[in-house]
């Protein structure tokens, strides 16, 4: 099969379009003929050598696959060859064939294209698990989302529309993206304010937008560089869901503030979680969210679609940070 391979860790130039053996379909798994996959920030970290796949998973990049069932492994029921599906992968999405645990596969609603379906698993599950699971956002509360325009953040905005429609949504974005965040929020009907983090201290802006109360929930992928401001921006009883450390893994923490404000900090990474935990998460997501995609109430925001052979270009675009929404790799036209 055709796949994106790498012989060394490093910049986008280490990615090459080549031939790899088709992955074996073990018991409890299915293989998917991949129509499209999408680029996630963790792919870049893996390419650089800092995010190895869990044991037993493909070393090929790619956490999402959308396409059709190619082969069903022993013990798997409920899937037929040719059926349209999309799946969360432990790896291997940047290829013509990918193998997924059967419990991590969802049937693609008719309303979604293969490119749209490819944007869902890693991105929406991360947003869902953290904002609504770990940080327990309740309808009517205030949530601060960092990284406006990013895949996870645009997904989280959409999930607020369908799961917490009365939430106040504050979104930080860089100067060129604040207007687009505001436009997306208006399109979704969110009660939203976009904060230009390059021009003002985001914690001050959050306090201004909440009458000094602060946000109940923060979704943060910056980590160290944002910790002090995040703590300042949280309301009493606030929850900080940490999903990345793009701004450093170490920081000093004011524990007195954590005590007095009754703050909870919850970190998580999706990929290394046990298979059964991911299955349970995906079933909850299927129950709570899939019908909203099927009804067209939300749909992934695609910035650009690249042919699989141009994966390096897509990585360069993500690292340049000019995208707004998801970058998709089309595997089979
Ligand atoms: N824990 C998990 O399970 C999990 C799963 C998936 C993703 N993630 C993490 O979630 C984050 C988002 O992933 P993604 O795939 O949505 O990536 P993405 O589309 O590239 O979004 C990242 C966003 O972060 C912003 N950003 C980049 N550097 C920044 C900085 N120094 N300060 C503030 N903002 C910055 C960028 O916007 P600007 O250019 O406008 O700043 C961009 O919109 C990544 O850190 C990723 O590793 C975690």
mmCIF file of C-alpha atoms and ligand atoms in Angstrom:
data_model
loop_
_atom_site.group_PDB
_atom_site.id
_atom_site.type_symbol
_atom_site.label_atom_id
_atom_site.label_comp_id
_atom_site.label_asym_id
_atom_site.label_seq_id
_atom_site.Cartn_x
_atom_site.Cartn_y
_atom_site.Cartn_z
ATOM 1 C CA UNK A 1 0.000 0.000 0.000
ATOM 2 C CA UNK A 2 1.005 3.620 -0.412
ATOM 3 C CA UNK A 3 1.831 5.412 2.836
ATOM 4 C CA UNK A 4 3.757 8.314 4.313
ATOM 5 C CA UNK A 5 6.975 6.963 5.788
ATOM 6 C CA UNK A 6 9.899 8.466 7.665
ATOM 7 C CA UNK A 7 13.422 7.121 8.074
ATOM 8 C CA UNK A 8 14.460 9.671 10.709
ATOM 9 C CA UNK A 9 12.871 12.111 13.140
ATOM 10 C CA UNK A 10 12.949 15.785 12.256
ATOM 11 C CA UNK A 11 11.236 18.480 10.192
ATOM 12 C CA UNK A 12 8.541 17.965 7.547
ATOM 13 C CA UNK A 13 11.259 17.013 5.022
ATOM 14 C CA UNK A 14 11.692 13.608 6.711
ATOM 15 C CA UNK A 15 8.243 12.564 5.456
ATOM 16 C CA UNK A 16 8.252 10.629 2.181
ATOM 17 C CA UNK A 17 5.517 9.025 0.089
ATOM 18 C CA UNK A 18 6.374 5.343 -0.365
ATOM 19 C CA UNK A 19 5.294 1.719 -0.192
ATOM 20 C CA UNK A 20 4.608 -0.212 3.020
ATOM 21 C CA UNK A 21 3.173 -3.680 3.673
ATOM 22 C CA UNK A 22 -0.572 -3.767 4.392
ATOM 23 C CA UNK A 23 -1.115 -3.991 8.173
ATOM 24 C CA UNK A 24 -2.372 -7.356 9.506
ATOM 25 C CA UNK A 25 -5.942 -7.372 10.838
ATOM 26 C CA UNK A 26 -5.831 -9.018 14.259
ATOM 27 C CA UNK A 27 -8.773 -10.309 16.291
ATOM 28 C CA UNK A 28 -11.160 -7.628 17.500
ATOM 29 C CA UNK A 29 -9.978 -5.225 14.794
ATOM 30 C CA UNK A 30 -11.073 -4.106 11.342
ATOM 31 C CA UNK A 31 -9.117 -2.726 8.441
ATOM 32 C CA UNK A 32 -10.290 0.430 6.725
ATOM 33 C CA UNK A 33 -9.611 1.458 3.129
ATOM 34 C CA UNK A 34 -8.738 5.036 3.959
ATOM 35 C CA UNK A 35 -10.387 7.771 1.908
ATOM 36 C CA UNK A 36 -9.063 10.583 4.062
ATOM 37 C CA UNK A 37 -7.182 11.241 7.276
ATOM 38 C CA UNK A 38 -6.459 14.523 9.029
ATOM 39 C CA UNK A 39 -3.418 16.221 10.510
ATOM 40 C CA UNK A 40 -3.332 16.615 14.278
ATOM 41 C CA UNK A 41 -0.716 18.562 16.230
ATOM 42 C CA UNK A 42 0.420 15.320 17.940
ATOM 43 C CA UNK A 43 1.466 14.041 14.457
ATOM 44 C CA UNK A 44 4.075 16.802 14.377
ATOM 45 C CA UNK A 45 5.347 15.861 17.820
ATOM 46 C CA UNK A 46 5.548 12.191 16.716
ATOM 47 C CA UNK A 47 7.366 13.163 13.500
ATOM 48 C CA UNK A 48 9.908 15.003 15.650
ATOM 49 C CA UNK A 49 10.451 11.864 17.756
ATOM 50 C CA UNK A 50 8.719 12.999 20.947
ATOM 51 C CA UNK A 51 5.401 11.098 20.849
ATOM 52 C CA UNK A 52 5.966 7.396 20.105
ATOM 53 C CA UNK A 53 2.956 5.203 19.277
ATOM 54 C CA UNK A 54 1.708 2.909 22.054
ATOM 55 C CA UNK A 55 2.993 -0.700 21.884
ATOM 56 C CA UNK A 56 1.345 -2.722 19.129
ATOM 57 C CA UNK A 57 0.196 0.328 17.144
ATOM 58 C CA UNK A 58 1.452 1.310 13.689
ATOM 59 C CA UNK A 59 4.566 3.503 13.580
ATOM 60 C CA UNK A 60 3.020 5.322 10.592
ATOM 61 C CA UNK A 61 1.588 8.746 11.464
ATOM 62 C CA UNK A 62 -2.146 9.354 11.568
ATOM 63 C CA UNK A 63 -4.712 9.179 14.390
ATOM 64 C CA UNK A 64 -7.833 9.404 12.209
ATOM 65 C CA UNK A 65 -9.187 7.360 9.329
ATOM 66 C CA UNK A 66 -12.373 7.701 7.326
ATOM 67 C CA UNK A 67 -13.253 5.377 4.473
ATOM 68 C CA UNK A 68 -14.833 1.963 4.046
ATOM 69 C CA UNK A 69 -14.467 -1.371 5.835
ATOM 70 C CA UNK A 70 -11.969 -3.534 3.956
ATOM 71 C CA UNK A 71 -11.651 -6.576 6.233
ATOM 72 C CA UNK A 72 -13.229 -7.668 9.504
ATOM 73 C CA UNK A 73 -11.029 -9.441 12.073
ATOM 74 C CA UNK A 74 -11.981 -12.527 14.115
ATOM 75 C CA UNK A 75 -14.667 -11.930 16.723
ATOM 76 C CA UNK A 76 -15.900 -8.656 15.224
ATOM 77 C CA UNK A 77 -19.596 -8.321 14.433
ATOM 78 C CA UNK A 78 -21.703 -5.455 13.142
ATOM 79 C CA UNK A 79 -19.477 -4.311 10.274
ATOM 80 C CA UNK A 80 -19.632 -5.322 6.606
ATOM 81 C CA UNK A 81 -17.084 -4.859 3.849
ATOM 82 C CA UNK A 82 -17.691 -1.608 1.968
ATOM 83 C CA UNK A 83 -19.535 0.110 4.846
ATOM 84 C CA UNK A 84 -18.696 3.807 5.356
ATOM 85 C CA UNK A 85 -16.929 4.300 8.685
ATOM 86 C CA UNK A 86 -14.517 6.547 10.538
ATOM 87 C CA UNK A 87 -12.239 5.592 13.400
ATOM 88 C CA UNK A 88 -9.845 6.720 16.087
ATOM 89 C CA UNK A 89 -6.462 5.070 15.485
ATOM 90 C CA UNK A 90 -3.411 4.446 17.633
ATOM 91 C CA UNK A 91 -1.462 5.240 14.443
ATOM 92 C CA UNK A 92 -1.346 4.410 10.754
ATOM 93 C CA UNK A 93 -3.846 6.833 9.213
ATOM 94 C CA UNK A 94 -1.423 8.274 6.640
ATOM 95 C CA UNK A 95 -1.808 5.140 4.466
ATOM 96 C CA UNK A 96 -4.185 3.428 2.066
ATOM 97 C CA UNK A 97 -5.115 0.795 4.665
ATOM 98 C CA UNK A 98 -5.367 1.335 8.429
ATOM 99 C CA UNK A 99 -6.316 -1.008 11.250
ATOM 100 C CA UNK A 100 -8.598 0.071 14.106
ATOM 101 C CA UNK A 101 -9.961 -1.619 17.208
ATOM 102 C CA UNK A 102 -13.597 -2.437 16.371
ATOM 103 C CA UNK A 103 -14.766 -0.493 19.433
ATOM 104 C CA UNK A 104 -13.092 2.646 18.076
ATOM 105 C CA UNK A 105 -15.042 2.656 14.796
ATOM 106 C CA UNK A 106 -18.173 4.700 14.097
ATOM 107 C CA UNK A 107 -20.544 4.526 11.136
ATOM 108 C CA UNK A 108 -20.303 7.658 8.993
ATOM 109 C CA UNK A 109 -23.571 9.615 8.835
ATOM 110 C CA UNK A 110 -24.773 10.162 5.238
ATOM 111 C CA UNK A 111 -24.531 13.916 5.705
ATOM 112 C CA UNK A 112 -20.737 13.814 6.211
ATOM 113 C CA UNK A 113 -18.162 13.593 3.422
ATOM 114 C CA UNK A 114 -15.174 11.319 3.898
ATOM 115 C CA UNK A 115 -12.997 14.426 4.399
ATOM 116 C CA UNK A 116 -15.300 15.749 7.127
ATOM 117 C CA UNK A 117 -15.465 12.374 8.886
ATOM 118 C CA UNK A 118 -11.658 12.227 8.880
ATOM 119 C CA UNK A 119 -11.573 15.409 10.976
ATOM 120 C CA UNK A 120 -13.660 14.041 13.812
ATOM 121 C CA UNK A 121 -12.047 11.305 15.936
ATOM 122 C CA UNK A 122 -8.892 12.693 17.584
ATOM 123 C CA UNK A 123 -10.014 16.322 17.534
ATOM 124 C CA UNK A 124 -13.633 16.080 18.698
ATOM 125 C CA UNK A 125 -12.959 13.268 21.168
ATOM 126 C CA UNK A 126 -10.221 15.384 22.762
ATOM 127 C CA UNK A 127 -12.530 18.399 23.021
ATOM 128 C CA UNK A 128 -15.459 16.278 24.269
ATOM 129 C CA UNK A 129 -13.439 14.289 26.813
ATOM 130 C CA UNK A 130 -11.798 17.368 28.295
ATOM 131 C CA UNK A 131 -14.440 20.099 28.227
ATOM 132 C CA UNK A 132 -17.446 17.911 29.068
ATOM 133 C CA UNK A 133 -15.752 14.938 30.760
ATOM 134 C CA UNK A 134 -12.698 15.986 32.781
ATOM 135 C CA UNK A 135 -13.742 19.624 33.301
ATOM 136 C CA UNK A 136 -17.510 18.934 33.505
ATOM 137 C CA UNK A 137 -18.692 22.092 31.729
ATOM 138 C CA UNK A 138 -22.353 22.620 32.647
ATOM 139 C CA UNK A 139 -24.763 24.546 30.456
ATOM 140 C CA UNK A 140 -24.813 28.197 31.479
ATOM 141 C CA UNK A 141 -21.212 28.187 32.758
ATOM 142 C CA UNK A 142 -18.301 30.119 31.217
ATOM 143 C CA UNK A 143 -15.570 28.296 29.304
ATOM 144 C CA UNK A 144 -12.266 29.711 28.041
ATOM 145 C CA UNK A 145 -10.830 27.971 24.983
ATOM 146 C CA UNK A 146 -7.261 28.725 23.917
ATOM 147 C CA UNK A 147 -5.985 28.454 20.343
ATOM 148 C CA UNK A 148 -8.949 29.841 18.385
ATOM 149 C CA UNK A 149 -8.801 28.512 14.841
ATOM 150 C CA UNK A 150 -7.080 25.283 15.888
ATOM 151 C CA UNK A 151 -8.711 21.930 15.219
ATOM 152 C CA UNK A 152 -9.503 21.079 18.840
ATOM 153 C CA UNK A 153 -10.714 24.608 19.611
ATOM 154 C CA UNK A 154 -13.081 24.901 16.637
ATOM 155 C CA UNK A 155 -14.420 21.440 17.582
ATOM 156 C CA UNK A 156 -14.922 22.567 21.190
ATOM 157 C CA UNK A 157 -16.850 25.644 19.999
ATOM 158 C CA UNK A 158 -19.158 23.400 17.975
ATOM 159 C CA UNK A 159 -19.640 21.002 20.890
ATOM 160 C CA UNK A 160 -20.629 23.955 23.093
ATOM 161 C CA UNK A 161 -23.350 24.794 20.576
ATOM 162 C CA UNK A 162 -24.962 21.350 20.871
ATOM 163 C CA UNK A 163 -24.077 20.245 24.418
ATOM 164 C CA UNK A 164 -24.065 23.543 26.337
ATOM 165 C CA UNK A 165 -25.981 26.058 24.201
ATOM 166 C CA UNK A 166 -26.311 28.605 27.025
ATOM 167 C CA UNK A 167 -22.599 28.543 27.918
ATOM 168 C CA UNK A 168 -20.574 31.750 27.682
ATOM 169 C CA UNK A 169 -17.641 30.910 25.404
ATOM 170 C CA UNK A 170 -14.420 32.955 25.528
ATOM 171 C CA UNK A 171 -11.784 32.136 22.918
ATOM 172 C CA UNK A 172 -8.198 33.365 22.692
ATOM 173 C CA UNK A 173 -6.659 33.742 19.240
ATOM 174 C CA UNK A 174 -3.765 35.496 17.574
ATOM 175 C CA UNK A 175 -4.318 38.850 15.895
ATOM 176 C CA UNK A 176 -5.146 37.557 12.421
ATOM 177 C CA UNK A 177 -7.700 35.062 13.696
ATOM 178 C CA UNK A 178 -9.899 36.913 16.198
ATOM 179 C CA UNK A 179 -12.345 38.176 13.566
ATOM 180 C CA UNK A 180 -12.698 34.678 12.140
ATOM 181 C CA UNK A 181 -13.314 33.264 15.616
ATOM 182 C CA UNK A 182 -16.015 35.891 16.155
ATOM 183 C CA UNK A 183 -17.574 35.054 12.775
ATOM 184 C CA UNK A 184 -17.564 31.319 13.524
ATOM 185 C CA UNK A 185 -19.127 31.947 16.945
ATOM 186 C CA UNK A 186 -21.858 34.070 15.369
ATOM 187 C CA UNK A 187 -22.531 31.351 12.788
ATOM 188 C CA UNK A 188 -22.859 28.807 15.609
ATOM 189 C CA UNK A 189 -25.064 31.163 17.634
ATOM 190 C CA UNK A 190 -22.669 31.144 20.608
ATOM 191 C CA UNK A 191 -22.585 33.747 23.352
ATOM 192 C CA UNK A 192 -18.909 34.376 22.643
ATOM 193 C CA UNK A 193 -16.089 36.890 22.976
ATOM 194 C CA UNK A 194 -12.817 36.505 21.064
ATOM 195 C CA UNK A 195 -9.703 37.670 22.926
ATOM 196 C CA UNK A 196 -6.584 38.738 21.024
ATOM 197 C CA UNK A 197 -3.873 37.229 23.248
ATOM 198 C CA UNK A 198 -1.137 39.055 21.326
ATOM 199 C CA UNK A 199 -2.604 42.458 22.235
ATOM 200 C CA UNK A 200 -3.843 42.005 25.806
ATOM 201 C CA UNK A 201 -3.316 39.798 28.838
ATOM 202 C CA UNK A 202 -5.951 37.102 28.345
ATOM 203 C CA UNK A 203 -6.563 36.705 32.092
ATOM 204 C CA UNK A 204 -7.427 40.422 32.399
ATOM 205 C CA UNK A 205 -9.718 40.073 29.393
ATOM 206 C CA UNK A 206 -11.497 37.062 30.939
ATOM 207 C CA UNK A 207 -12.062 38.967 34.189
ATOM 208 C CA UNK A 208 -13.380 41.940 32.217
ATOM 209 C CA UNK A 209 -15.777 39.743 30.212
ATOM 210 C CA UNK A 210 -17.069 37.946 33.335
ATOM 211 C CA UNK A 211 -17.557 40.873 35.685
ATOM 212 C CA UNK A 212 -14.391 39.795 37.587
ATOM 213 C CA UNK A 213 -15.818 36.299 38.263
ATOM 214 C CA UNK A 214 -13.548 34.308 35.954
ATOM 215 C CA UNK A 215 -14.153 31.219 33.812
ATOM 216 C CA UNK A 216 -15.564 27.974 35.213
ATOM 217 C CA UNK A 217 -13.600 25.855 32.742
ATOM 218 C CA UNK A 218 -10.401 26.414 30.754
ATOM 219 C CA UNK A 219 -9.216 24.142 27.932
ATOM 220 C CA UNK A 220 -5.464 24.700 27.659
ATOM 221 C CA UNK A 221 -2.771 23.249 25.401
ATOM 222 C CA UNK A 222 -0.051 25.794 26.237
ATOM 223 C CA UNK A 223 0.834 24.592 29.745
ATOM 224 C CA UNK A 224 3.759 26.228 31.552
ATOM 225 C CA UNK A 225 3.679 29.672 29.942
ATOM 226 C CA UNK A 226 -0.061 30.041 30.653
ATOM 227 C CA UNK A 227 -0.375 28.482 34.110
ATOM 228 C CA UNK A 228 -0.248 31.649 36.194
ATOM 229 C CA UNK A 229 -2.685 33.491 33.904
ATOM 230 C CA UNK A 230 -4.978 30.464 33.727
ATOM 231 C CA UNK A 231 -5.165 30.330 37.539
ATOM 232 C CA UNK A 232 -5.908 34.063 37.617
ATOM 233 C CA UNK A 233 -8.644 33.626 34.987
ATOM 234 C CA UNK A 234 -10.455 30.768 36.794
ATOM 235 C CA UNK A 235 -13.550 31.348 38.909
ATOM 236 C CA UNK A 236 -14.005 29.814 42.356
ATOM 237 C CA UNK A 237 -14.498 26.073 41.758
ATOM 238 C CA UNK A 238 -12.912 26.399 38.325
ATOM 239 C CA UNK A 239 -11.526 23.435 36.374
ATOM 240 C CA UNK A 240 -8.423 23.597 34.165
ATOM 241 C CA UNK A 241 -8.256 20.824 31.547
ATOM 242 C CA UNK A 242 -4.686 20.527 30.296
ATOM 243 C CA UNK A 243 -4.189 18.825 26.920
ATOM 244 C CA UNK A 244 -0.774 20.033 25.812
ATOM 245 C CA UNK A 245 2.451 21.760 26.779
ATOM 246 C CA UNK A 246 3.228 23.841 23.685
ATOM 247 C CA UNK A 247 4.362 26.627 26.010
ATOM 248 C CA UNK A 248 6.574 24.509 28.260
ATOM 249 C CA UNK A 249 6.152 21.633 30.696
ATOM 250 C CA UNK A 250 7.312 23.394 33.875
ATOM 251 C CA UNK A 251 5.882 26.335 35.816
ATOM 252 C CA UNK A 252 5.648 27.692 39.310
ATOM 253 C CA UNK A 253 2.229 27.309 40.874
ATOM 254 C CA UNK A 254 0.534 29.392 43.567
ATOM 255 C CA UNK A 255 -0.954 26.580 45.626
ATOM 256 C CA UNK A 256 -2.667 28.998 47.982
ATOM 257 C CA UNK A 257 -4.763 30.193 45.058
ATOM 258 C CA UNK A 258 -5.621 26.581 44.171
ATOM 259 C CA UNK A 259 -6.766 26.002 47.777
ATOM 260 C CA UNK A 260 -8.715 29.172 48.277
ATOM 261 C CA UNK A 261 -10.349 29.137 44.853
ATOM 262 C CA UNK A 262 -11.026 25.348 45.030
ATOM 263 C CA UNK A 263 -9.406 24.871 41.628
ATOM 264 C CA UNK A 264 -9.031 21.478 39.925
ATOM 265 C CA UNK A 265 -6.309 20.833 37.332
ATOM 266 C CA UNK A 266 -6.877 17.732 35.205
ATOM 267 C CA UNK A 267 -4.451 16.586 32.529
ATOM 268 C CA UNK A 268 -5.019 13.896 29.936
ATOM 269 C CA UNK A 269 -3.670 12.438 26.721
ATOM 270 C CA UNK A 270 -6.027 10.420 24.534
ATOM 271 C CA UNK A 271 -3.775 8.066 22.584
ATOM 272 C CA UNK A 272 -2.037 6.130 25.394
ATOM 273 C CA UNK A 273 -5.292 5.424 27.236
ATOM 274 C CA UNK A 274 -6.273 1.734 27.465
ATOM 275 C CA UNK A 275 -8.319 0.369 24.550
ATOM 276 C CA UNK A 276 -11.398 -0.265 26.739
ATOM 277 C CA UNK A 277 -11.390 3.270 28.128
ATOM 278 C CA UNK A 278 -11.276 4.676 24.594
ATOM 279 C CA UNK A 279 -14.101 2.338 23.562
ATOM 280 C CA UNK A 280 -16.258 3.614 26.447
ATOM 281 C CA UNK A 281 -15.439 7.240 25.543
ATOM 282 C CA UNK A 282 -16.300 6.660 21.880
ATOM 283 C CA UNK A 283 -19.637 5.042 22.801
ATOM 284 C CA UNK A 284 -20.499 8.079 24.969
ATOM 285 C CA UNK A 285 -19.502 10.387 22.115
ATOM 286 C CA UNK A 286 -21.639 8.349 19.708
ATOM 287 C CA UNK A 287 -24.615 8.689 22.072
ATOM 288 C CA UNK A 288 -24.159 12.409 22.818
ATOM 289 C CA UNK A 289 -22.755 13.897 19.616
ATOM 290 C CA UNK A 290 -23.149 11.767 16.469
ATOM 291 C CA UNK A 291 -26.809 12.696 15.886
ATOM 292 C CA UNK A 292 -25.799 16.379 15.773
ATOM 293 C CA UNK A 293 -23.408 15.668 12.882
ATOM 294 C CA UNK A 294 -26.066 13.507 11.178
ATOM 295 C CA UNK A 295 -28.633 16.318 11.441
ATOM 296 C CA UNK A 296 -26.157 18.873 10.058
ATOM 297 C CA UNK A 297 -26.223 20.995 13.215
ATOM 298 C CA UNK A 298 -22.421 20.878 13.314
ATOM 299 C CA UNK A 299 -19.784 19.916 10.742
ATOM 300 C CA UNK A 300 -15.992 19.942 10.883
ATOM 301 C CA UNK A 301 -14.371 23.068 9.580
ATOM 302 C CA UNK A 302 -11.876 22.194 6.855
ATOM 303 C CA UNK A 303 -9.122 24.680 6.094
ATOM 304 C CA UNK A 304 -7.533 22.781 3.202
ATOM 305 C CA UNK A 305 -7.375 19.311 1.661
ATOM 306 C CA UNK A 306 -3.984 17.993 0.448
ATOM 307 C CA UNK A 307 -3.229 14.784 -1.450
ATOM 308 C CA UNK A 308 -1.581 12.243 0.877
ATOM 309 C CA UNK A 309 1.689 12.572 -1.051
ATOM 310 C CA UNK A 310 1.825 16.227 0.137
ATOM 311 C CA UNK A 311 1.702 15.390 3.859
ATOM 312 C CA UNK A 312 4.929 17.351 4.403
ATOM 313 C CA UNK A 313 3.260 20.461 2.947
ATOM 314 C CA UNK A 314 0.315 20.007 5.308
ATOM 315 C CA UNK A 315 2.716 19.724 8.266
ATOM 316 C CA UNK A 316 4.485 22.916 7.177
ATOM 317 C CA UNK A 317 1.135 24.692 7.019
ATOM 318 C CA UNK A 318 0.208 23.543 10.540
ATOM 319 C CA UNK A 319 3.562 24.626 11.924
ATOM 320 C CA UNK A 320 3.218 28.028 10.232
ATOM 321 C CA UNK A 321 -0.047 28.327 12.191
ATOM 322 C CA UNK A 322 -1.988 30.027 9.428
ATOM 323 C CA UNK A 323 -4.756 27.433 9.258
ATOM 324 C CA UNK A 324 -8.263 27.977 10.582
ATOM 325 C CA UNK A 325 -9.875 24.594 11.103
ATOM 326 C CA UNK A 326 -8.567 21.203 10.032
ATOM 327 C CA UNK A 327 -5.944 20.171 7.488
ATOM 328 C CA UNK A 328 -7.042 17.034 5.651
ATOM 329 C CA UNK A 329 -5.052 14.463 3.674
ATOM 330 C CA UNK A 330 -6.999 12.844 0.852
ATOM 331 C CA UNK A 331 -5.792 9.280 0.493
ATOM 332 C CA UNK A 332 -7.981 7.844 -2.257
ATOM 333 C CA UNK A 333 -9.777 10.192 -4.658
HETATM 334 N N1 LIG B 1 -4.114 15.577 25.178
HETATM 335 C C1 LIG B 1 -4.653 15.078 24.098
HETATM 336 O O1 LIG B 1 -5.247 14.006 24.118
HETATM 337 C C2 LIG B 1 -4.544 15.843 22.807
HETATM 338 C C3 LIG B 1 -5.122 15.336 21.629
HETATM 339 C C4 LIG B 1 -5.050 16.120 20.459
HETATM 340 C C5 LIG B 1 -4.413 17.347 20.494
HETATM 341 N N2 LIG B 1 -3.828 17.756 21.645
HETATM 342 C C6 LIG B 1 -3.129 19.050 21.739
HETATM 343 O O2 LIG B 1 -4.088 20.059 21.521
HETATM 344 C C7 LIG B 1 -3.465 21.169 20.895
HETATM 345 C C8 LIG B 1 -4.236 21.557 19.655
HETATM 346 O O3 LIG B 1 -4.111 20.527 18.682
HETATM 347 P P1 LIG B 1 -4.695 20.770 17.222
HETATM 348 O O4 LIG B 1 -4.512 19.503 16.476
HETATM 349 O O5 LIG B 1 -6.023 21.408 17.304
HETATM 350 O O6 LIG B 1 -3.614 21.826 16.677
HETATM 351 P P2 LIG B 1 -3.780 23.144 15.801
HETATM 352 O O7 LIG B 1 -4.924 22.995 14.864
HETATM 353 O O8 LIG B 1 -2.464 23.454 15.236
HETATM 354 O O9 LIG B 1 -4.156 24.242 16.887
HETATM 355 C C9 LIG B 1 -3.190 24.788 17.767
HETATM 356 C C10 LIG B 1 -3.540 26.228 18.028
HETATM 357 O O10 LIG B 1 -2.688 26.702 19.048
HETATM 358 C C11 LIG B 1 -2.344 28.035 18.776
HETATM 359 N N3 LIG B 1 -0.972 28.229 19.234
HETATM 360 C C12 LIG B 1 0.151 27.704 18.733
HETATM 361 N N4 LIG B 1 1.222 28.103 19.448
HETATM 362 C C13 LIG B 1 0.733 28.891 20.394
HETATM 363 C C14 LIG B 1 1.320 29.598 21.451
HETATM 364 N N5 LIG B 1 2.640 29.562 21.657
HETATM 365 N N6 LIG B 1 0.546 30.343 22.262
HETATM 366 C C15 LIG B 1 -0.789 30.346 22.069
HETATM 367 N N7 LIG B 1 -1.415 29.677 21.090
HETATM 368 C C16 LIG B 1 -0.659 28.968 20.257
HETATM 369 C C17 LIG B 1 -2.458 28.236 17.283
HETATM 370 O O11 LIG B 1 -3.120 29.444 17.043
HETATM 371 P P3 LIG B 1 -2.320 30.801 16.815
HETATM 372 O O12 LIG B 1 -1.326 30.538 15.718
HETATM 373 O O13 LIG B 1 -3.385 31.731 16.441
HETATM 374 O O14 LIG B 1 -1.686 31.096 18.114
HETATM 375 C C18 LIG B 1 -3.370 27.102 16.822
HETATM 376 O O15 LIG B 1 -4.634 27.607 16.472
HETATM 377 C C19 LIG B 1 -2.009 20.746 20.632
HETATM 378 O O16 LIG B 1 -1.194 21.220 21.662
HETATM 379 C C20 LIG B 1 -2.090 19.235 20.671
HETATM 380 O O17 LIG B 1 -0.864 18.634 21.005
HETATM 381 C C21 LIG B 1 -3.892 17.045 22.788
#
